[in-house]
Tab-separated table of N, CA, C and O in Angstrom:
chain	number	residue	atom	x	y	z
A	1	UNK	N	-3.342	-18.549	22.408
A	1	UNK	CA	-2.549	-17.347	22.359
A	1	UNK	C	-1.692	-17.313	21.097
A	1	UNK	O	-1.594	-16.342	20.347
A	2	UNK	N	-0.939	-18.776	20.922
A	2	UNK	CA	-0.090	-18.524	19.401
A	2	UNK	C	-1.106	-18.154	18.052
A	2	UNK	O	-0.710	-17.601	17.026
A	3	UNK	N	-2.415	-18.574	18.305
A	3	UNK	CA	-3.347	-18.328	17.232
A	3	UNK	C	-3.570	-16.766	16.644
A	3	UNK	O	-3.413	-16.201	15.561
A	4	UNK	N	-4.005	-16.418	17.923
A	4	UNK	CA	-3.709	-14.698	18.213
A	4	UNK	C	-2.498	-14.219	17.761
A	4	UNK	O	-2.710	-13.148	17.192
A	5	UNK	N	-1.138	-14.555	17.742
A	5	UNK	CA	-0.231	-13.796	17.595
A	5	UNK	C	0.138	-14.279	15.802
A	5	UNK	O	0.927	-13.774	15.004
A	6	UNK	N	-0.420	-14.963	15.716
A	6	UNK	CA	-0.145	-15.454	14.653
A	6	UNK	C	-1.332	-14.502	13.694
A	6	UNK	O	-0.907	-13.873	12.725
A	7	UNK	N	-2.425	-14.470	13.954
A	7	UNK	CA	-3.361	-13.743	12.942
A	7	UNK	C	-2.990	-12.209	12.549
A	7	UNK	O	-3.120	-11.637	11.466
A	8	UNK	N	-2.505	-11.754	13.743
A	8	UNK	CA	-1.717	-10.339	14.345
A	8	UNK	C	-0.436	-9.717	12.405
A	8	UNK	O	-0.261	-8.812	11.590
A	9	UNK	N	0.106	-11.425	12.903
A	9	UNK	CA	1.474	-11.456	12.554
A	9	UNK	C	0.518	-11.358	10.599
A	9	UNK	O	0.726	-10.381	9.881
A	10	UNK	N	-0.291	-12.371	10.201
A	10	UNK	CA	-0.516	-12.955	8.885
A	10	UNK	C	-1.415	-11.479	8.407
A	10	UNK	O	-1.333	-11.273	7.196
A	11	UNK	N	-2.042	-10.701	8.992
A	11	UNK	CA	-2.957	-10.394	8.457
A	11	UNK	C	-2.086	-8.809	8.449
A	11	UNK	O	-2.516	-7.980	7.647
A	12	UNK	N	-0.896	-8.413	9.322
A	12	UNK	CA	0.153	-6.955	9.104
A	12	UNK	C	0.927	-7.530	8.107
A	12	UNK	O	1.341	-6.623	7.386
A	13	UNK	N	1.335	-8.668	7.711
A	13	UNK	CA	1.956	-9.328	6.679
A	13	UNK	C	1.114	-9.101	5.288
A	13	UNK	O	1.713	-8.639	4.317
A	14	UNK	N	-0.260	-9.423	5.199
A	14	UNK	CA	-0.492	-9.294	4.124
A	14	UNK	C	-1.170	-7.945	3.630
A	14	UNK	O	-1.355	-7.571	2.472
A	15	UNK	N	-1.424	-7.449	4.579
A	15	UNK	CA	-1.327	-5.995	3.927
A	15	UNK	C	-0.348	-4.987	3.470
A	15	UNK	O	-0.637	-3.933	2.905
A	16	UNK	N	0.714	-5.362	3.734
A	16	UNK	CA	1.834	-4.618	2.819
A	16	UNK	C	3.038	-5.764	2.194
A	16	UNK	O	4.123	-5.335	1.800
A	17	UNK	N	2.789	-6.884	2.165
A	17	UNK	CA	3.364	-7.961	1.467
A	17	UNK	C	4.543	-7.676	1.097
A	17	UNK	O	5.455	-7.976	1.868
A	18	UNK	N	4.858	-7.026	-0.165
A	18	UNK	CA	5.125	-6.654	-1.281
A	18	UNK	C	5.001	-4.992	-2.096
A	18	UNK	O	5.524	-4.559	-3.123
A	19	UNK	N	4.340	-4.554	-1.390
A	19	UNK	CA	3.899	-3.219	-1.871
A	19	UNK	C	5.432	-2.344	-2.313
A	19	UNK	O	5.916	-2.177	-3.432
A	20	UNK	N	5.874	-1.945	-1.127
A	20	UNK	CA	7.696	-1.390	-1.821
A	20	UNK	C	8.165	-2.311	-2.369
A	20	UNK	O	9.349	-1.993	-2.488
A	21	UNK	N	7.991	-3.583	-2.937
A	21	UNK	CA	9.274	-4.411	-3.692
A	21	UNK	C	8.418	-3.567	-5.590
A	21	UNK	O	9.004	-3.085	-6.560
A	22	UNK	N	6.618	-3.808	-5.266
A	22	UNK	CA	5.881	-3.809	-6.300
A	22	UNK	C	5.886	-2.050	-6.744
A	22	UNK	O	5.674	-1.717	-7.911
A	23	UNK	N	6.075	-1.325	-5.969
A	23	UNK	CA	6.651	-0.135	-6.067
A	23	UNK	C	7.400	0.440	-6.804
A	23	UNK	O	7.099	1.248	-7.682
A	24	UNK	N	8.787	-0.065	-6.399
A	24	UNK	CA	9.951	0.126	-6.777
A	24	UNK	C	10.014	-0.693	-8.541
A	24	UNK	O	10.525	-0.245	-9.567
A	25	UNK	N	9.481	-1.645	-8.375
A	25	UNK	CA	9.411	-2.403	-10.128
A	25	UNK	C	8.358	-1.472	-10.804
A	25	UNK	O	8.890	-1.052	-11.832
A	26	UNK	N	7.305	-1.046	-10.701
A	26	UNK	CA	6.706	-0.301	-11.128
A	26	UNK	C	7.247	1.071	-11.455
A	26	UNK	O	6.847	1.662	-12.457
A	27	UNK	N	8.129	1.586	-10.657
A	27	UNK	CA	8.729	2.817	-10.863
A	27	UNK	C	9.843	2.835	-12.195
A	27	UNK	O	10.167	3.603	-13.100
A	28	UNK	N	10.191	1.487	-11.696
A	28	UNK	CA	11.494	1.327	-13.380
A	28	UNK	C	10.655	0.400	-14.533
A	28	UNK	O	11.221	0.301	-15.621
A	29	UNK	N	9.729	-0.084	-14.419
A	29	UNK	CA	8.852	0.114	-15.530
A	29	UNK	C	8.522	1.200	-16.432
A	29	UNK	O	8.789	1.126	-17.631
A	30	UNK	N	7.929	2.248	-15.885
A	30	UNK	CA	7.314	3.132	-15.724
A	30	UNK	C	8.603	3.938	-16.916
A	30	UNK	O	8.309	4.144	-18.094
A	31	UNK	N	9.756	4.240	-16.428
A	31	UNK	CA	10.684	4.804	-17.161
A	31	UNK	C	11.174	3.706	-18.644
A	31	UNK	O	12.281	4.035	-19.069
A	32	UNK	N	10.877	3.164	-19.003
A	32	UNK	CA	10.911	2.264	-20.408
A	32	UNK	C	9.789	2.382	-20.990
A	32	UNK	O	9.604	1.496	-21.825
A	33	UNK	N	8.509	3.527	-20.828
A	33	UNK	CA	7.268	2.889	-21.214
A	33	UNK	C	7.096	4.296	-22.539
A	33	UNK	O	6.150	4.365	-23.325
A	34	UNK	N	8.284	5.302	-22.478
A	34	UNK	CA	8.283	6.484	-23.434
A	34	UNK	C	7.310	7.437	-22.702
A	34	UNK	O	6.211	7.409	-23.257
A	35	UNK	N	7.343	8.146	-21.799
A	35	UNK	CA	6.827	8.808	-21.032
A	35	UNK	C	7.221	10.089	-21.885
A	35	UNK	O	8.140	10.147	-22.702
A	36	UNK	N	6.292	11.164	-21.513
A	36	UNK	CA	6.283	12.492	-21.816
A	36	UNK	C	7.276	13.367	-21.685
A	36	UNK	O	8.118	12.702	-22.290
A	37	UNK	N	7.921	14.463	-21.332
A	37	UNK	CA	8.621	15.172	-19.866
A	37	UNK	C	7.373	15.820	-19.409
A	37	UNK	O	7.590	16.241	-18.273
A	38	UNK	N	6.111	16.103	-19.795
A	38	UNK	CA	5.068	16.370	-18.960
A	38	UNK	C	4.857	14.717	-17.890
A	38	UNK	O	5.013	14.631	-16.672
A	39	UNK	N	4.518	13.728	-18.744
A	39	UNK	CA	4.084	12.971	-18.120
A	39	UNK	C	5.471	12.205	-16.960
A	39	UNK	O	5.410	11.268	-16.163
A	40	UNK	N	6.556	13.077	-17.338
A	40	UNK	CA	7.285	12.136	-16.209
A	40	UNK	C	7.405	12.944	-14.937
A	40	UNK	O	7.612	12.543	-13.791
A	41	UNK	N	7.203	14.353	-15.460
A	41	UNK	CA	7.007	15.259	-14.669
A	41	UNK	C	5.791	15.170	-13.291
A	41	UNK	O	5.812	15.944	-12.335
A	42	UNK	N	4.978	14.261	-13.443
A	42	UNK	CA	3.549	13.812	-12.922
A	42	UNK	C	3.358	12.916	-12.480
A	42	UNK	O	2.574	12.681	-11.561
A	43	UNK	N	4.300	11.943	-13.259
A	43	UNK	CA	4.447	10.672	-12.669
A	43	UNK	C	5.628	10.968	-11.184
A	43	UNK	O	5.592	10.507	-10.043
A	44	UNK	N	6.316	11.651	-11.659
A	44	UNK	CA	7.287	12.088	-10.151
A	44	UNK	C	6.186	12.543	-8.909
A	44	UNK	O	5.950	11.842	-7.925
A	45	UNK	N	5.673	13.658	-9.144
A	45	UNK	CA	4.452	13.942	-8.434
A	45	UNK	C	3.901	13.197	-7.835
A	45	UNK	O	3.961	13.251	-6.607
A	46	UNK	N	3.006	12.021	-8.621
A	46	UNK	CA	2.375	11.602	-7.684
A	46	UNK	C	2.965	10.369	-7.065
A	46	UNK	O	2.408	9.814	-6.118
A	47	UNK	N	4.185	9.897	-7.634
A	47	UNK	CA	5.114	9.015	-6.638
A	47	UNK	C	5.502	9.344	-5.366
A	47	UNK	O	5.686	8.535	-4.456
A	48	UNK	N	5.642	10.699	-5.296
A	48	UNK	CA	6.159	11.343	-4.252
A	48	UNK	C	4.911	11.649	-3.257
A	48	UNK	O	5.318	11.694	-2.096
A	49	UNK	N	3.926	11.807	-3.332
A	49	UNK	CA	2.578	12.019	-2.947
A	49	UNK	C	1.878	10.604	-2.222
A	49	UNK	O	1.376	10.516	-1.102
A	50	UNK	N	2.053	9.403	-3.410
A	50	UNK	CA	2.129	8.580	-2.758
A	50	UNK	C	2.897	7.934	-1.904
A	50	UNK	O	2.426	7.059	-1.177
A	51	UNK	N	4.306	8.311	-1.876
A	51	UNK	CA	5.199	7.646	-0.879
A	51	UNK	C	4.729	8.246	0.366
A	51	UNK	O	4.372	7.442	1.227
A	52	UNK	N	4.638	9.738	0.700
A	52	UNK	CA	4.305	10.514	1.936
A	52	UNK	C	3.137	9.583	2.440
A	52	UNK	O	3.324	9.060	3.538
A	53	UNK	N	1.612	9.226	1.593
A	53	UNK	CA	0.606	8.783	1.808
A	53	UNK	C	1.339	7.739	2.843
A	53	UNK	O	1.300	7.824	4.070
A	54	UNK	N	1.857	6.972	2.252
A	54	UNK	CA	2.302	5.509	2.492
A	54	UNK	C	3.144	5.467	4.042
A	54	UNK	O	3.060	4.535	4.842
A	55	UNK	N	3.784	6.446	4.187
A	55	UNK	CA	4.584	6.848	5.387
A	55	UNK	C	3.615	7.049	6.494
A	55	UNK	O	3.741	6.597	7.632
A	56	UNK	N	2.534	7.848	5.999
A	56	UNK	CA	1.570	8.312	7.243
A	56	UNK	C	0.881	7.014	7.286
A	56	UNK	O	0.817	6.446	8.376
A	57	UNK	N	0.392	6.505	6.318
A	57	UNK	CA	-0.494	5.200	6.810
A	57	UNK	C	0.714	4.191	7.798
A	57	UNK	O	0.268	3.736	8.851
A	58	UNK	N	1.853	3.945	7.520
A	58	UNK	CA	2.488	3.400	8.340
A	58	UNK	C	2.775	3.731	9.561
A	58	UNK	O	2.954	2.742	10.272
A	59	UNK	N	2.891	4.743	10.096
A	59	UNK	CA	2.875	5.571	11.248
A	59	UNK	C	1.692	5.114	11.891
A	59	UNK	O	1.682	4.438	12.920
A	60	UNK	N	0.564	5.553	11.174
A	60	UNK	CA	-0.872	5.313	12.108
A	60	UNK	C	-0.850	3.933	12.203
A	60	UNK	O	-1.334	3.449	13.227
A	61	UNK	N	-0.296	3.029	11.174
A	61	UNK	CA	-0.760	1.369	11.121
A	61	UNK	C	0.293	0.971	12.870
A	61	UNK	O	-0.168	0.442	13.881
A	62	UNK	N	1.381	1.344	12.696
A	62	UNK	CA	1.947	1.312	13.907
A	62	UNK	C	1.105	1.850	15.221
A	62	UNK	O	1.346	1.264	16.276
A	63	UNK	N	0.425	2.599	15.236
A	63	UNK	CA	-0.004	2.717	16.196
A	63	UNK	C	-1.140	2.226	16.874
A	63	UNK	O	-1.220	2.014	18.084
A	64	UNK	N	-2.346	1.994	15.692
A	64	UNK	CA	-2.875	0.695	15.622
A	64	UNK	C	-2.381	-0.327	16.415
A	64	UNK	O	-2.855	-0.521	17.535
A	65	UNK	N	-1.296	-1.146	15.869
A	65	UNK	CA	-0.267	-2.031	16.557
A	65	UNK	C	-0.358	-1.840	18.420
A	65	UNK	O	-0.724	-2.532	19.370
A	66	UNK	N	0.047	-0.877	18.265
A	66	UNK	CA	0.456	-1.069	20.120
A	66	UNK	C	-0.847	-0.213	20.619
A	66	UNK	O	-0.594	0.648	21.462
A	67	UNK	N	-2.085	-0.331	20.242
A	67	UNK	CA	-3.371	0.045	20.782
A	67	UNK	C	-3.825	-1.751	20.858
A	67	UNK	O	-4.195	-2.391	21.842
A	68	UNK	N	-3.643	-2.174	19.555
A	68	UNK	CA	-3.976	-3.788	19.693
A	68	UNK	C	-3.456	-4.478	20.801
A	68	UNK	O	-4.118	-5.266	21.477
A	69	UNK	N	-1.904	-4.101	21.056
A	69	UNK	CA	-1.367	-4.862	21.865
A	69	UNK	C	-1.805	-4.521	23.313
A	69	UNK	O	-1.848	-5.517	24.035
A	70	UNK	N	-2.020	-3.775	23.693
A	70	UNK	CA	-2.650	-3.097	24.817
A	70	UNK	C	-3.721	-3.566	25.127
A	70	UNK	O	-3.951	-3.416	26.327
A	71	UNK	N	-4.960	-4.385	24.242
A	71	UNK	CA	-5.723	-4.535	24.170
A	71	UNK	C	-5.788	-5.860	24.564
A	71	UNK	O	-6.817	-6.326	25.055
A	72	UNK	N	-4.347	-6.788	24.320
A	72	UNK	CA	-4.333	-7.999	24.439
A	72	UNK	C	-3.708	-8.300	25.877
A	72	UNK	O	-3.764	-9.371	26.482
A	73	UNK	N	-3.367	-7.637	26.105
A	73	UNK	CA	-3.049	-7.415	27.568
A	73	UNK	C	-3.926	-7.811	28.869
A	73	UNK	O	-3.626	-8.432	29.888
A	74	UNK	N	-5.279	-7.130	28.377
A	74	UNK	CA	-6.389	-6.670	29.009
A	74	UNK	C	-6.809	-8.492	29.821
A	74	UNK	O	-6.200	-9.522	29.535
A	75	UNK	N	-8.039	-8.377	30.877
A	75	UNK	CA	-8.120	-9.795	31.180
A	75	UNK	C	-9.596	-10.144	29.765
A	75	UNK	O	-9.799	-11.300	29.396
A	76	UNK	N	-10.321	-9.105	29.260
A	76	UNK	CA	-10.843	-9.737	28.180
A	76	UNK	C	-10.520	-9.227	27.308
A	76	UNK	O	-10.323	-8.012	27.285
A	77	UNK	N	-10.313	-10.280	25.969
A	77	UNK	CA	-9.604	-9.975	24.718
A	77	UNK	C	-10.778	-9.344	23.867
A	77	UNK	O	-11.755	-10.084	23.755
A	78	UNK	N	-10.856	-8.200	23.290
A	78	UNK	CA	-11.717	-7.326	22.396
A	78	UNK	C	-11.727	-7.766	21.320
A	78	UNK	O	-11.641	-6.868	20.482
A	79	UNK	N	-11.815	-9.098	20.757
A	79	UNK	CA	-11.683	-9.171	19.133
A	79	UNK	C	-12.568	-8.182	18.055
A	79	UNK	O	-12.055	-7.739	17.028
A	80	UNK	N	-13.659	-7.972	18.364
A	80	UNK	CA	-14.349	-6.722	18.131
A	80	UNK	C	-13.741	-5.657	17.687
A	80	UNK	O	-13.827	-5.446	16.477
A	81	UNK	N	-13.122	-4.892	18.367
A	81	UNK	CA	-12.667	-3.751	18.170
A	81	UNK	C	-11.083	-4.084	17.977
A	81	UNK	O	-10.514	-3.025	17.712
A	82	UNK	N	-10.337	-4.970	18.007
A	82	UNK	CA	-9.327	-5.313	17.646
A	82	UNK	C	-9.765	-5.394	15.696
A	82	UNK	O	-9.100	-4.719	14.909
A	83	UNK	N	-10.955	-6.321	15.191
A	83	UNK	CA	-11.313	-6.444	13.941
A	83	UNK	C	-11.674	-5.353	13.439
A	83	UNK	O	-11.246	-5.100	12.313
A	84	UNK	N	-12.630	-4.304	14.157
A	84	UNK	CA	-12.491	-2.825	13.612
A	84	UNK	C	-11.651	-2.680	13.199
A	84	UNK	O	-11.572	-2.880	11.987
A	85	UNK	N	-10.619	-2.289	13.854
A	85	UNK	CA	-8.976	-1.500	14.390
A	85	UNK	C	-8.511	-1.934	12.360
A	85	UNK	O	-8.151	-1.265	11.392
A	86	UNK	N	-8.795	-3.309	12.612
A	86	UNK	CA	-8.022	-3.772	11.513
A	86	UNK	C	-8.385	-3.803	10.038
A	86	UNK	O	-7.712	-3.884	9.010
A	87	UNK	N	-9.727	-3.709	10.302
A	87	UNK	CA	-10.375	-3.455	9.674
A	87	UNK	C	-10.901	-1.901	8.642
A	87	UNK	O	-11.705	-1.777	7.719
A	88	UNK	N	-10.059	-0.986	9.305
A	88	UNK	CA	-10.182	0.045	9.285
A	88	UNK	C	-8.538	0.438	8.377
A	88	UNK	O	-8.472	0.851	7.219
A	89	UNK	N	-7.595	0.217	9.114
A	89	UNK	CA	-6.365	0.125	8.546
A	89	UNK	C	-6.236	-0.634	7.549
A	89	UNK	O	-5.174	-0.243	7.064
A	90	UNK	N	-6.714	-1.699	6.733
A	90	UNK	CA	-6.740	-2.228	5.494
A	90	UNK	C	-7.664	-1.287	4.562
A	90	UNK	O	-7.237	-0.964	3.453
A	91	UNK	N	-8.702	-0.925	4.929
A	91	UNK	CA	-9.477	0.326	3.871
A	91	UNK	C	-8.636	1.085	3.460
A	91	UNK	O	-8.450	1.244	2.254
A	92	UNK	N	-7.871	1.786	4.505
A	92	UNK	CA	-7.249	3.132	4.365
A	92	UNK	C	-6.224	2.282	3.041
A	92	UNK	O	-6.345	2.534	1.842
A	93	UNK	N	-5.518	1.547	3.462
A	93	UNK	CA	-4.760	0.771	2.400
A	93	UNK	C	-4.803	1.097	0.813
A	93	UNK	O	-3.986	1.519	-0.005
A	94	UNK	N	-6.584	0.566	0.774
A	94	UNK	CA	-7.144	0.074	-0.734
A	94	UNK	C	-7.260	1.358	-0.740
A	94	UNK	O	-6.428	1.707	-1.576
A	95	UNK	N	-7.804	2.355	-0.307
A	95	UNK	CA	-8.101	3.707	-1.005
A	95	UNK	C	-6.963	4.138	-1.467
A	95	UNK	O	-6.948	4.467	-2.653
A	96	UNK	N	-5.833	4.244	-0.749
A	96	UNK	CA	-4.183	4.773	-0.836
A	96	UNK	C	-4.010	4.348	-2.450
A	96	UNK	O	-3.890	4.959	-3.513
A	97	UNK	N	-4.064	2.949	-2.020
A	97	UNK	CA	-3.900	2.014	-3.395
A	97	UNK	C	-4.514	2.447	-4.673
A	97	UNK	O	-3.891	2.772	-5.684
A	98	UNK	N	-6.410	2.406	-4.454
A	98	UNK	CA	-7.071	3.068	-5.622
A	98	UNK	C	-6.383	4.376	-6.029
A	98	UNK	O	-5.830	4.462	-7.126
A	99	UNK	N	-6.412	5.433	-5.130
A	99	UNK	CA	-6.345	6.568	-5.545
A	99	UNK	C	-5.283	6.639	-6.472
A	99	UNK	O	-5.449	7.138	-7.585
A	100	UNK	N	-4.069	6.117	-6.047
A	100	UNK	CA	-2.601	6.296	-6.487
A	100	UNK	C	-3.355	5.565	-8.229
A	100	UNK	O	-3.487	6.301	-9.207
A	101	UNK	N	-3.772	3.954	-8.253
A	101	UNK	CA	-4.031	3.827	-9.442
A	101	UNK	C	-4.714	4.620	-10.338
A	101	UNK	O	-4.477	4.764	-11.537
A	102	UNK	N	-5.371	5.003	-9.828
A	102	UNK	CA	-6.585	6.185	-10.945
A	102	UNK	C	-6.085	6.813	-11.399
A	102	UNK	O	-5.841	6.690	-12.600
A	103	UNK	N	-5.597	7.991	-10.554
A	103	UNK	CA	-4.112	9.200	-10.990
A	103	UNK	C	-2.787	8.242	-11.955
A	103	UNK	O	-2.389	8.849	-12.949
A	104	UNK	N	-2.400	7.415	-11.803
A	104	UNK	CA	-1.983	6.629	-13.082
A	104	UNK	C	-2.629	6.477	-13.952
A	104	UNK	O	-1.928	6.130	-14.903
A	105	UNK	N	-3.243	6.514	-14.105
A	105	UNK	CA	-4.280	5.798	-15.239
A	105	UNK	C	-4.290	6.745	-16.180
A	105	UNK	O	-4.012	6.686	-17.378
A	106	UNK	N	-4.786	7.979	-15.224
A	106	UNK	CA	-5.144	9.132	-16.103
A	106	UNK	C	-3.836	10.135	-16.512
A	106	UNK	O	-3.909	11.053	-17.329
A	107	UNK	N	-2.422	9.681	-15.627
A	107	UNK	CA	-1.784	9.932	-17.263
A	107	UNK	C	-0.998	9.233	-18.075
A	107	UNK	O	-0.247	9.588	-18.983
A	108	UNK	N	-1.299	8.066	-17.576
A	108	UNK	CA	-0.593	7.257	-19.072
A	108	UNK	C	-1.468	7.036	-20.524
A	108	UNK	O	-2.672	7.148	-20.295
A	109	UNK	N	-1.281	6.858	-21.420
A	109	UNK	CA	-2.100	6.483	-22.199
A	109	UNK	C	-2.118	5.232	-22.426
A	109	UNK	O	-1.197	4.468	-22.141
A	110	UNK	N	-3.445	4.840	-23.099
A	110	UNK	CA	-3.527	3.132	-23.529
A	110	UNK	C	-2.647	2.395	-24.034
A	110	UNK	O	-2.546	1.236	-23.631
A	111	UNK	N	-2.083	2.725	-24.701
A	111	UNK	CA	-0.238	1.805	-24.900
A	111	UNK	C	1.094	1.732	-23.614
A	111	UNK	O	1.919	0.834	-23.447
A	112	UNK	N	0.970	2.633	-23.072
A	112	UNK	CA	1.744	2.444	-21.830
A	112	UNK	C	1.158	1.669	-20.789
A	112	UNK	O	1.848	0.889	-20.131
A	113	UNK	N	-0.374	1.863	-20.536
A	113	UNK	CA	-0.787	0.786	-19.405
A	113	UNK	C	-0.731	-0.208	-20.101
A	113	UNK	O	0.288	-0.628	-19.554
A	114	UNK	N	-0.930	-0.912	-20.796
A	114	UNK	CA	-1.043	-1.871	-21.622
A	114	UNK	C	0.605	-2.697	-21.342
A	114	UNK	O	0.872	-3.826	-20.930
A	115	UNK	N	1.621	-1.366	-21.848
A	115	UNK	CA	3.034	-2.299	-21.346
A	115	UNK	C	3.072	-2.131	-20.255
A	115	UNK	O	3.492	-3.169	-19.744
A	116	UNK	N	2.897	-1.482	-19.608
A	116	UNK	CA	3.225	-1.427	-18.168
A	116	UNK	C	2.233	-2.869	-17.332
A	116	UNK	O	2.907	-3.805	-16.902
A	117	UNK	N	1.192	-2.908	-17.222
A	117	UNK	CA	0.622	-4.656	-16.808
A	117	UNK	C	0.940	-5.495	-17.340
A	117	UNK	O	0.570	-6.558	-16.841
A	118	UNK	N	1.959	-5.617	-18.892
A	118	UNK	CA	2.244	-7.191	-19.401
A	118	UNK	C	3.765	-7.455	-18.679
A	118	UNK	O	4.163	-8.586	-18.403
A	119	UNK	N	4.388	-6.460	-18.474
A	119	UNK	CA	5.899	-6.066	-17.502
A	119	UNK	C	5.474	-6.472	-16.703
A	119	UNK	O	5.900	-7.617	-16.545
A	120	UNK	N	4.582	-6.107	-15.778
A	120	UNK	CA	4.429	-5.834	-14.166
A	120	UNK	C	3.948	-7.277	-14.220
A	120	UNK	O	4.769	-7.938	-13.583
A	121	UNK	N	2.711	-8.285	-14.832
A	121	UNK	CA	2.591	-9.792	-14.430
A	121	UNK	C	3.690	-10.587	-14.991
A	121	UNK	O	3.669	-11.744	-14.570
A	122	UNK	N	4.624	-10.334	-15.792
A	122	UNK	CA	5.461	-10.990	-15.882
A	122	UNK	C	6.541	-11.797	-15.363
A	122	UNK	O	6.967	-12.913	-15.662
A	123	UNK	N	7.066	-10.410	-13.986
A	123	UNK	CA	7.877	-10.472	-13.025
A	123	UNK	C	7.038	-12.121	-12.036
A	123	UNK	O	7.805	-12.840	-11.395
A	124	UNK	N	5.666	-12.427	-12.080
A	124	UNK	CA	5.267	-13.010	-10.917
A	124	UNK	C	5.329	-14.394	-11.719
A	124	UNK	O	5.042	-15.449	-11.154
């Protein structure tokens, strides 16, 4: 049972780790990198676009949560569809993730991503 609560615990842990700490450093990066007023204008945009994203995936990831737990309840444990479940909520993740990167990408130019990843591995 501690194995179970423990995988529960490691694997909602590592899907959002860090994400608002890596967020928030990225955001004040982002303002040192000589941005546009178009491009900061966009970069607000889709910060804000992505935060909402990020809210709803947390909402549903919560609910996830107490469908799992419900599940563990049961007299047989579903790892199956518990690994779906979870499996499903980490995709949604990486897409959140991709998408948000791409739409960066495409408006910074090659000297700003460039500072912006030698900043951003630095911090680690």
């Amino acid at each position: 049972m501690k194995k179970i609560f423990f995988c529960l615990f490691f694997v909602g842990s590592f899907l959002l780790a860090d994400s608002w700490r890596d967020l928030n450093e990225l955001h004040k990066d982002l303002k040192e990198v000589g941005l546009s007023h178009k491009q900061e204008k966009e970069v607000k945009k889709l910060f804000k676009e992505y935060h909402h994203d990020l809210k709803e995936w947390w909402h549903n990831n919560e609910k996830a949560d107490a469908m799992m737990m419900q599940l563990f309840v049961k007299n047989e444990l579903d790892t199956k569809e518990i690994a779906n479940k979870m499996k499903t909520i980490h995709d949604r993740k990486i897409e959140l993730d991709l998408n948000f990167l791409k739409d960066l990408h495409a408006i910074l130019n090659e000297e700003q991503r460039s500072k912006i990843s030698k900043d951003f591995g630095e911090e680690d």
